[in-house]
Short mmCIF file of C-alpha atoms in Angstrom, two decimals:
data_model
loop_
_atom_site.label_atom_id
_atom_site.label_comp_id
_atom_site.label_asym_id
_atom_site.label_seq_id
_atom_site.Cartn_x
_atom_site.Cartn_y
_atom_site.Cartn_z
CA UNK A 67 -28.77 -21.05 -25.89
CA UNK A 68 -28.41 -24.65 -27.09
CA UNK A 69 -31.06 -25.73 -29.61
CA UNK A 70 -31.84 -29.11 -31.19
CA UNK A 71 -35.07 -30.43 -32.75
CA UNK A 72 -37.81 -28.60 -30.88
CA UNK A 73 -35.90 -28.42 -27.60
CA UNK A 74 -33.70 -25.67 -26.26
CA UNK A 75 -32.11 -24.31 -23.10
CA UNK A 76 -28.82 -23.17 -21.57
CA UNK A 77 -28.36 -26.30 -19.44
CA UNK A 78 -30.46 -29.45 -19.24
CA UNK A 79 -33.17 -30.52 -18.90
CA UNK A 80 -34.10 -29.11 -22.30
CA UNK A 81 -37.65 -28.19 -23.26
CA UNK A 82 -39.60 -26.58 -26.09
CA UNK A 83 -39.35 -23.08 -24.60
CA UNK A 84 -36.10 -23.54 -22.62
CA UNK A 85 -37.67 -22.70 -19.27
CA UNK A 86 -36.89 -26.13 -17.76
CA UNK A 87 -33.11 -25.52 -17.70
CA UNK A 88 -31.65 -25.97 -14.24
CA UNK A 89 -29.88 -22.63 -14.84
CA UNK A 90 -31.04 -19.94 -17.27
CA UNK A 91 -28.96 -18.31 -20.00
CA UNK A 92 -26.62 -15.54 -18.77
CA UNK A 93 -26.28 -12.75 -17.90
CA UNK A 94 -26.97 -13.44 -14.23
CA UNK A 95 -27.49 -10.48 -11.90
CA UNK A 96 -26.82 -10.79 -8.16
CA UNK A 97 -27.21 -8.86 -4.93
CA UNK A 98 -26.01 -10.20 -1.58
CA UNK A 99 -25.21 -9.65 2.08
CA UNK A 100 -21.80 -11.00 3.17
CA UNK A 101 -20.25 -11.97 6.49
CA UNK A 102 -16.57 -12.58 5.67
CA UNK A 103 -13.82 -13.79 8.02
CA UNK A 104 -10.11 -13.95 7.25
CA UNK A 105 -7.86 -16.57 8.80
CA UNK A 106 -4.59 -18.40 8.27
CA UNK A 107 -4.50 -22.13 7.62
CA UNK A 108 -1.62 -24.56 7.14
CA UNK A 109 0.09 -23.47 3.89
CA UNK A 110 0.84 -27.09 2.98
CA UNK A 111 -2.86 -27.95 3.24
CA UNK A 112 -3.75 -25.05 0.95
CA UNK A 113 -0.96 -25.93 -1.49
CA UNK A 114 -2.33 -29.46 -1.81
CA UNK A 115 -5.61 -28.07 -3.20
CA UNK A 116 -4.14 -25.87 -5.94
CA UNK A 117 -4.42 -26.87 -9.60
CA UNK A 118 -1.50 -26.46 -12.04
CA UNK A 119 -0.59 -22.86 -12.76
CA UNK A 120 -1.38 -21.49 -9.29
CA UNK A 121 1.03 -20.88 -6.41
CA UNK A 122 0.61 -19.70 -2.85
CA UNK A 123 0.94 -15.94 -2.49
CA UNK A 124 4.53 -15.59 -1.18
CA UNK A 125 3.58 -12.95 1.39
CA UNK A 126 0.22 -14.47 2.37
CA UNK A 127 0.83 -18.20 2.59
CA UNK A 128 -2.18 -19.93 4.07
CA UNK A 129 -4.33 -16.79 4.06
CA UNK A 130 -7.94 -17.83 3.58
CA UNK A 131 -11.37 -16.22 3.80
CA UNK A 132 -14.69 -17.86 4.50
CA UNK A 133 -17.86 -15.95 3.59
CA UNK A 134 -21.42 -16.68 4.67
CA UNK A 135 -23.66 -15.12 2.02
CA UNK A 136 -27.36 -14.42 1.52
CA UNK A 137 -27.95 -14.03 -2.25
CA UNK A 138 -30.75 -12.91 -4.56
CA UNK A 139 -30.26 -13.43 -8.31
CA UNK A 140 -32.18 -13.00 -11.55
CA UNK A 141 -31.85 -12.71 -15.33
CA UNK A 142 -32.48 -9.60 -17.43
CA UNK A 143 -36.26 -9.81 -17.11
CA UNK A 144 -36.19 -9.94 -13.30
CA UNK A 145 -38.98 -12.50 -13.48
CA UNK A 146 -37.34 -14.72 -10.85
CA UNK A 147 -38.03 -12.03 -8.25
CA UNK A 148 -41.76 -12.67 -8.69
CA UNK A 149 -41.17 -16.33 -7.71
CA UNK A 150 -38.63 -15.81 -4.92
CA UNK A 151 -37.68 -19.46 -4.43
CA UNK A 152 -36.09 -19.25 -7.90
CA UNK A 153 -34.10 -16.16 -6.91
CA UNK A 154 -32.92 -16.66 -3.34
CA UNK A 155 -30.24 -18.90 -1.88
CA UNK A 156 -27.47 -18.96 0.71
CA UNK A 157 -23.86 -19.92 0.26
CA UNK A 158 -20.57 -20.49 2.08
CA UNK A 159 -17.51 -19.55 -0.02
CA UNK A 160 -13.89 -20.44 0.77
CA UNK A 161 -11.18 -18.43 -1.02
CA UNK A 162 -7.40 -18.81 -0.66
CA UNK A 163 -4.68 -16.30 -1.52
CA UNK A 164 -2.71 -17.30 -4.63
CA UNK A 165 -0.74 -15.89 -7.55
CA UNK A 166 -1.11 -16.66 -11.24
CA UNK A 167 1.84 -15.55 -13.38
CA UNK A 168 2.78 -13.14 -10.59
CA UNK A 169 -0.71 -11.60 -10.28
CA UNK A 170 -2.38 -11.83 -6.84
CA UNK A 171 -5.72 -13.60 -7.04
CA UNK A 172 -8.13 -15.65 -4.96
CA UNK A 173 -8.86 -19.30 -5.73
CA UNK A 174 -12.00 -21.15 -4.67
CA UNK A 175 -11.26 -24.75 -3.53
CA UNK A 176 -14.59 -25.28 -1.75
CA UNK A 177 -18.11 -23.83 -1.72
CA UNK A 178 -21.49 -24.91 -0.33
CA UNK A 179 -24.89 -23.73 -1.59
CA UNK A 180 -28.50 -24.60 -0.74
CA UNK A 181 -30.15 -24.37 -4.20
CA UNK A 182 -29.64 -26.54 -7.28
CA UNK A 183 -29.88 -23.60 -9.72
CA UNK A 184 -26.94 -21.89 -8.04
CA UNK A 185 -25.00 -25.16 -7.95
CA UNK A 186 -25.46 -25.59 -11.72
CA UNK A 187 -24.44 -21.99 -12.41
CA UNK A 188 -21.38 -22.55 -10.23
CA UNK A 189 -20.29 -25.68 -12.09
CA UNK A 190 -20.57 -23.78 -15.38
CA UNK A 191 -18.45 -20.95 -13.96
CA UNK A 192 -15.88 -23.18 -12.23
CA UNK A 193 -17.00 -23.09 -8.60
CA UNK A 194 -16.89 -26.62 -7.06
CA UNK A 195 -20.28 -26.27 -5.38
CA UNK A 196 -21.88 -28.85 -3.11
CA UNK A 197 -25.38 -28.86 -1.68
CA UNK A 198 -25.68 -28.10 2.01
CA UNK A 199 -27.25 -25.83 4.59
CA UNK A 200 -26.07 -22.23 5.17
CA UNK A 201 -27.50 -19.67 7.59
CA UNK A 202 -26.60 -16.02 8.16
CA UNK A 203 -27.73 -13.32 10.60
CA UNK A 204 -29.90 -10.74 8.81
CA UNK A 205 -30.49 -7.07 9.37
CA UNK A 206 -34.14 -6.30 8.65
CA UNK A 207 -33.84 -2.51 8.45
CA UNK A 208 -35.86 -1.81 11.59
CA UNK A 209 -34.59 -1.17 15.15
CA UNK A 210 -35.01 -4.39 17.13
CA UNK A 211 -32.98 -6.83 19.17
CA UNK A 212 -33.99 -9.35 16.47
CA UNK A 213 -32.47 -7.15 13.74
CA UNK A 214 -28.82 -6.16 14.31
CA UNK A 215 -28.09 -2.71 12.93
CA UNK A 216 -25.14 -1.85 10.72
CA UNK A 217 -23.57 -0.04 13.65
CA UNK A 218 -20.70 -0.55 16.11
CA UNK A 219 -21.28 -3.44 18.48
CA UNK A 220 -23.62 -5.49 16.29
CA UNK A 221 -22.79 -9.15 15.78
CA UNK A 222 -23.39 -11.07 12.53
CA UNK A 223 -22.89 -14.83 12.38
CA UNK A 224 -22.95 -17.66 9.86
CA UNK A 225 -23.01 -21.45 9.86
CA UNK A 226 -22.60 -24.15 7.20
CA UNK A 227 -23.39 -27.87 7.22
CA UNK A 228 -23.17 -30.67 4.63
CA UNK A 229 -24.85 -34.08 4.94
CA UNK A 230 -26.03 -33.41 8.51
CA UNK A 231 -22.55 -32.40 9.72
CA UNK A 232 -21.81 -28.82 10.72
CA UNK A 233 -18.56 -27.78 9.05
CA UNK A 234 -18.02 -24.22 10.25
CA UNK A 235 -19.46 -21.46 12.39
CA UNK A 236 -18.22 -17.90 12.66
CA UNK A 237 -19.18 -14.42 13.75
CA UNK A 238 -18.10 -10.81 13.33
CA UNK A 239 -18.69 -8.01 15.85
CA UNK A 240 -18.50 -4.88 13.75
CA UNK A 241 -16.74 -1.85 15.20
CA UNK A 242 -16.18 0.71 12.44
CA UNK A 243 -16.17 1.35 8.70
CA UNK A 244 -13.35 -0.57 6.99
CA UNK A 245 -10.50 0.92 4.99
CA UNK A 246 -9.21 -0.16 1.58
CA UNK A 247 -7.40 -3.17 3.06
CA UNK A 248 -10.68 -5.05 3.58
CA UNK A 249 -10.63 -8.46 1.88
CA UNK A 250 -14.07 -8.46 0.29
CA UNK A 251 -15.48 -10.71 -2.41
CA UNK A 252 -13.96 -9.59 -5.70
CA UNK A 253 -11.37 -7.29 -4.13
CA UNK A 254 -8.95 -9.40 -6.17
CA UNK A 255 -9.59 -11.38 -9.35
CA UNK A 256 -11.09 -14.79 -8.58
CA UNK A 257 -9.66 -17.79 -10.41
CA UNK A 258 -11.59 -21.05 -10.64
CA UNK A 259 -11.21 -24.54 -12.07
CA UNK A 260 -13.72 -25.78 -14.66
CA UNK A 261 -13.49 -29.57 -14.60
CA UNK A 262 -15.90 -32.02 -16.23
CA UNK A 263 -14.77 -35.66 -16.24
CA UNK A 264 -14.91 -38.14 -19.07
CA UNK A 265 -17.05 -41.26 -18.72
CA UNK A 266 -15.53 -43.09 -21.69
CA UNK A 267 -13.85 -46.42 -21.02
CA UNK A 268 -10.16 -46.04 -20.28
CA UNK A 269 -10.36 -42.24 -20.24
CA UNK A 270 -11.54 -41.42 -16.71
CA UNK A 271 -8.27 -39.55 -16.12
CA UNK A 272 -8.73 -37.47 -19.30
CA UNK A 273 -11.32 -34.80 -18.39
CA UNK A 274 -13.51 -33.43 -21.16
CA UNK A 275 -13.04 -29.93 -19.71
CA UNK A 276 -10.05 -28.93 -17.55
CA UNK A 277 -9.64 -25.15 -17.55
CA UNK A 278 -8.22 -22.48 -15.30
CA UNK A 279 -10.52 -19.47 -15.66
CA UNK A 280 -10.84 -15.97 -14.26
CA UNK A 281 -14.35 -15.10 -13.21
CA UNK A 282 -15.59 -11.93 -14.91
CA UNK A 283 -17.75 -9.75 -12.65
CA UNK A 284 -19.42 -6.73 -14.23
CA UNK A 285 -21.33 -3.76 -12.82
CA UNK A 286 -19.95 -4.32 -9.32
CA UNK A 287 -21.58 -2.05 -6.75
CA UNK A 288 -20.51 -2.29 -3.11
CA UNK A 289 -22.19 -0.80 -0.09
CA UNK A 290 -20.39 0.35 3.08
CA UNK A 291 -17.99 -2.27 4.47
CA UNK A 292 -18.03 -2.70 8.23
CA UNK A 293 -15.04 -4.26 10.01
CA UNK A 294 -14.60 -5.85 13.40
CA UNK A 295 -13.25 -8.71 15.46
CA UNK A 296 -14.04 -12.24 14.34
CA UNK A 297 -14.36 -15.79 15.61
CA UNK A 298 -14.25 -18.93 13.49
CA UNK A 299 -14.40 -22.65 14.13
CA UNK A 300 -13.99 -25.30 11.42
CA UNK A 301 -15.13 -28.75 12.50
CA UNK A 302 -14.01 -32.22 11.52
CA UNK A 303 -15.62 -34.17 8.70
CA UNK A 304 -14.56 -37.46 7.12
CA UNK A 305 -15.18 -36.18 3.58
CA UNK A 306 -15.29 -32.36 3.26
CA UNK A 307 -12.36 -30.30 1.98
CA UNK A 308 -13.14 -27.46 4.35
CA UNK A 309 -12.13 -29.63 7.30
CA UNK A 310 -8.59 -29.79 5.89
CA UNK A 311 -8.28 -26.01 6.33
CA UNK A 312 -8.78 -25.30 10.05
CA UNK A 313 -7.63 -21.90 11.35
CA UNK A 314 -4.19 -21.47 12.87
CA UNK A 315 -5.01 -17.82 13.50
CA UNK A 316 -8.16 -15.75 12.93
CA UNK A 317 -7.89 -12.17 11.69
CA UNK A 318 -10.50 -9.54 10.89
CA UNK A 319 -14.11 -9.87 9.85
CA UNK A 320 -16.37 -7.80 7.60
CA UNK A 321 -20.09 -7.27 6.99
CA UNK A 322 -21.07 -5.71 3.66
CA UNK A 323 -23.44 -5.88 0.71
CA UNK A 324 -22.69 -5.92 -3.01
CA UNK A 325 -24.28 -6.36 -6.41
CA UNK A 326 -22.73 -7.66 -9.62
CA UNK A 327 -23.36 -9.38 -12.95
CA UNK A 328 -21.79 -12.55 -14.41
CA UNK A 329 -21.87 -12.91 -18.18
CA UNK A 330 -18.61 -14.57 -19.27
CA UNK A 331 -15.44 -16.24 -18.03
CA UNK A 332 -11.92 -15.48 -19.23
CA UNK A 333 -9.82 -18.53 -20.09
CA UNK A 334 -6.42 -18.40 -18.41
CA UNK A 335 -5.17 -21.85 -19.37
CA UNK A 336 -6.44 -25.10 -20.84
CA UNK A 337 -4.96 -27.61 -18.41
CA UNK A 338 -5.48 -30.53 -20.78
CA UNK A 339 -2.32 -29.22 -22.45
CA UNK A 340 -0.29 -29.46 -19.24
CA UNK A 341 2.24 -32.28 -19.36
CA UNK A 342 3.19 -34.49 -16.38
CA UNK A 343 6.26 -32.40 -15.70
CA UNK A 344 4.25 -29.19 -15.60
CA UNK A 345 1.60 -30.42 -13.20
CA UNK A 346 3.76 -29.73 -10.15
CA UNK A 347 4.90 -26.27 -11.16
CA UNK A 348 2.87 -24.65 -8.41
#
C-alpha cells in the first residue's frame, strides 16, 4: 500500500485510512458465471491488435473467444460482500489465440465492464477495460421458466453495449458436459499489456509503463463445464475495437462457473526496451 504524509491507499484517491481507493490492495478473490463463445475472425484484423512479442497461433489463426461474465469479488476480509454494490459487476471479455516464445496463450485486446472498481483493477493488471453495459442470463437455482437449469436444452445469452451502442449479442444452448478441449477462461495462460502514457511535453510516444505481462491466477476452482451450439453477432461501431473482429465462423459455446484469486503479475517483457526494428517481430 502506498503511503505519504497521513494518506494511504493502493490506488487513488488516497485517504487517511486508505478506504477511498478506487481499487483495494490485493489479493482480490473472484467467483463468476461465464457464457463463452468461440469464433474465428479475420487473422489480419487480430494481427493488427497484437503488441510486440506476440504472434498469431499458427494452427489457430483468428481464433477468438468472447465471454459474458457475472462476477462477485472481494478482498481477504470479505467485507465487500456485505455491501454488494462494491462486490458485483458484469463484464465482456475478448481473448485471441496467440503464442509468446512458442508458448500458446490468450491475449486480451478488448474488454468492457460496468463498475469503476473493476476497471481500475483491470488497468493495474493490464486489461484494457472500458465502461459499458453487460447482461447475462442467470440460473437462480430453482426450477422455473425464468431460471434456466444447467441441463441439456437450456439457453444462456449475453449482450454488451458501450456508449449507447450494442456491440455484441450471443447465446449458447447447452447440450452436454464438455471434455478437456473446452476453451474456458484461464485454460491457457493469459497475457496482457500494461500501458500508461506519458503526459510530459515531447514524450507522448514514450509511455511511462509499457509491459507485456502474464496474469497470475491462484486457487482456481472450476465447476462443471457445459457445452453446446452457439450464436454470435458483432455489430458495427465507429470507435470500438470489438467491431473490427466480426465472426467469419462461430464454433462451440460453454456455460460454467469458476473462482480464482489475483495477487501478482509476472513480467514477460518490458516493451520500452524494444527498438523500432523489433516492434514488427510479431
